Amino acid sequence: MLQEVLSASATDDLIRINARATGKDDAIRQAGQLLVAAGCVAAGYEDSMLARESVANTYLGAGVAIPHGLGEDKGLVRRDGIVVLQFPEGIEWNPGQIAHLVVGIAANSDSHITILRRLTRLIQDEARLKLLATTNDPRLIAQALHGDAPQAAAAEAAEDLAETIDWVVDYPTGLHARPASAWGEAAKASTAALRVRHGAESADPRSLIALLQLGLRAGDTVTLSAAGKDAKAALAAFHGVVTGLTAREKADAERAAEKAAKPVHGWTPVGAPQMIGGVSASPGLAIGTVHVLASAELHVSDVPVDLAQGGALLNDALVRTRAQMKALIDDTTRRLGAGDAAIFKAQANLLDDTDLITLTCQLMVEGHGVAWAWHQAVERMAHQLSALGNPVLAARAADLQDVGRRVLAQIDPGLSIGTLEDLPPAPCILVAEDLSPSDTAVLDTNKVVGIATALGGPTSHSAILARTLGIPSVVAGGAQLLSLAAGATAIVDGDAGRVWLNPSEADLASARAWIAEREAKRIADEAERGRPAITTDGAQIAIAANINRPDQAAFALAQGGEGVGLMRTEFLFLEQGDTPTEDEQFAIYRGMIEALDGRPLIVRALDIGGDKQVPHLDLPKEENPFLGVRGARLLLRRPDLLDPQLRALYRAAALGGDLSIMFPMITSVPELITLRARCEEIRAELNAPVVPIGIMIEVPAAAVVSHALAAHADFFSVGTNDLTQYALAIDRQNPELASEADSLHPAVLNLIAMTVAGAKKHNRWVGVCGGLAGDPFGAALLVGLGVTELSMTPRDIPAVKARLRASDMPALQALAAKALAAETAADVRALNTGAL
Ligand code: PEP
Ligand code: MG
């Protein structure tokens, strides 16, 4: 072992004082020969050490270099060992970098990091290093490499620096991650040394972790102190930053309290667990373990730490990640087999890459924080791999980044982020900055029982998918969601738009009871779901499902769907890595027709753009994609997308079934005329039957000119999600405005009324396939406005049907008339008395 080698190192064999070499290569060769002589490596290791120099830099910093062999030559290592050559005159390692201590290493990766830890600790001690570069006593070098970390730091840490200011924490929720990082930024920008002390504990404010570890709560008194250049002014400035955050902290806490105080229908906890308020996106209550999903971009702040501490932190993180990977490999092997586990094996091997570890330590020695240094090292190496243009190596780059994130999470739990592949086995609450529709589409519903996102809006496509999957979901919960500790227990209340944290046993029991009660009601509604939605005075409303794939049809029908009112075909493009061919599309449309067995199917032509971006189409980036080349606008510009889809649809129609085609994002009559003409050309070419061609009404302009559009469209289907977005000028994904993006706004309802009136001019029917159709109260209003078809996520069907069956048309019409005359969405909502 390393220890043995070092304790025996008083012999000149392992430490060569006052060495001489003709240059760097000679020095490396000598180090290699010493390792061979010590029996640590087989002959040939010197060549491997030299070869490494051409692919990686082994200068660690502060006059220390660490030559070692290539990873692929590990077989030459017999046992761990190090040798030291002391060059008092110095050897130029790289231009401008002079090495005085050349530490030759023969070690596997575990020992490699141990050695680097010791060296990095040493590097901090400039005076000692100077002495070691010139001493005649090899034992001093052995002791320096062998000794343990100085213990003095902790004792002196609790002392204040020269200038002090006391401050009573007045952030209502104490010092949490966001203000702490603002303190960190300020401390890093300061010319003076700063310290924050609470009782016997103190922290360097440049370290986010150290600050958070103080666990400061409102009312705690802390002493801020400073020393060094302009200490007084620097302390005043730091104090200014600290107190300057108070107003915002208080305002945030008030907002949260307001949200908490709002009356809620439904479940309320027994006690008062911590709560994060958001906007409800998919109903229901879910209990699970928090899993924070990696955002596409990771922000790792550079928080320098003491090198010894940093080395230990890195080492521990690597050890823990190896254990985690081992568990993952075992689990995957059992569940899916060794083939699937191989990916994680390959990832685990990347942890042993000594270049990666060396580069991290070099960055730490340069003064960077551990997490930052590791992240940089991973990113740089991943970049090198992917820049080679070799797909195999590019995949390794992705693996490296993946495993790199696991290590990061171990270094700093605040960076604890996961991927969709490593969801914990327990029922899990997926927490993410935002979820892309394709992420949501592939969620493992056996594992994910609830979703909470920091961003997003209730009508975003991810929210729609969550409703389809029946996963309770809260959006727009804010950044604080992302700092939740992975593994904590949380309750997602998708009805009230709240996330409750670390609930008590009593809360959990009450939530479980609520879930059971809900389930019983759902089962009761479902018992009736097969019956049509006929009002008490005999008006029948067609009830259809919004589904995208044939394999969802059986469930939609089982829920009481009488057909499909919206098949969003863009998901065929989003879910797979390339554009589906005409034949592939044909198979899917045909599959859907067959699954519906003669029931109506409305297939919507591609609606790409807005929040549905398809990377493999390489479309130009737009400033405002929701106002850009989206839906019909894209189809009109891209016959390569439109034509194969229309051909596939007409081929499918030719084999029977009740198919209609619908175009999204229509704004004007000429768009519709052009698209219709193209449909007719393709139909004629294929000698296919005529099928109804309808349009979505989702742009206010279309609602306003619906009387003109009705002359050219066989039917309308109102997309209330987009109609709300465009009528209210609220981005459907904007979390700040999510609660205002209310489809019950009288402006939206009046546009729907105009649409119904326009359609009537040409005897066209009007359906609604946006989210409002799936809300029982919304559905009642829409029927009152004259809508005769409602299409929704399958799970919403039983409750909507039940509501309509309990109503009569005059009452619904009276309700609609009142809603049209209302001033605000809240006034409309207040008209909801439960039943009609
Ligand atoms: C809508 O906008 O309401 C709609 C149904 O279309 P999508 O949600 O797919 O944009
Ligand atoms: Mg839409």
Tab-separated table of C-alpha atoms and ligand atoms in Angstrom, residues 461 464 566 568 570 604 607 612 630 696 698 719-722 732 769-770, ligand 1:
chain	number	residue	atom	x	y	z
A	461	HIS	CA	-48.015	20.579	-23.598
A	464	ILE	CA	-51.520	18.286	-21.018
A	566	LEU	CA	-57.810	15.451	-31.476
A	568	ARG	CA	-51.796	15.522	-32.135
A	570	GLU	CA	-46.486	16.237	-33.905
A	604	ARG	CA	-54.634	17.133	-36.719
A	607	ASP	CA	-48.503	21.530	-35.295
A	612	LYS	CA	-43.108	21.866	-29.658
A	630	ARG	CA	-45.964	27.437	-36.337
A	696	MET	CA	-58.631	24.657	-35.209
A	698	GLU	CA	-57.002	29.063	-31.724
A	719	GLY	CA	-58.152	25.144	-29.139
A	720	THR	CA	-58.787	26.974	-25.896
A	721	ASN	CA	-55.182	26.599	-24.806
A	722	ASP	CA	-53.830	28.690	-27.626
A	732	ARG	CA	-48.842	29.609	-22.086
A	769	CYS	CA	-60.449	20.220	-27.918
A	770	GLY	CA	-58.503	22.575	-25.639
B	1	PEP	C1	-55.168	24.148	-28.022
B	1	PEP	O1	-54.414	25.056	-28.362
B	1	PEP	O2	-56.093	24.296	-27.199
B	1	PEP	C2	-55.001	22.820	-28.606
B	1	PEP	C3	-55.877	21.858	-28.397
B	1	PEP	O3	-53.866	22.608	-29.314
B	1	PEP	P1	-52.452	22.387	-28.606
B	1	PEP	O4	-52.691	22.353	-27.121
B	1	PEP	O5	-51.890	21.129	-29.130
B	1	PEP	O6	-51.664	23.582	-29.019
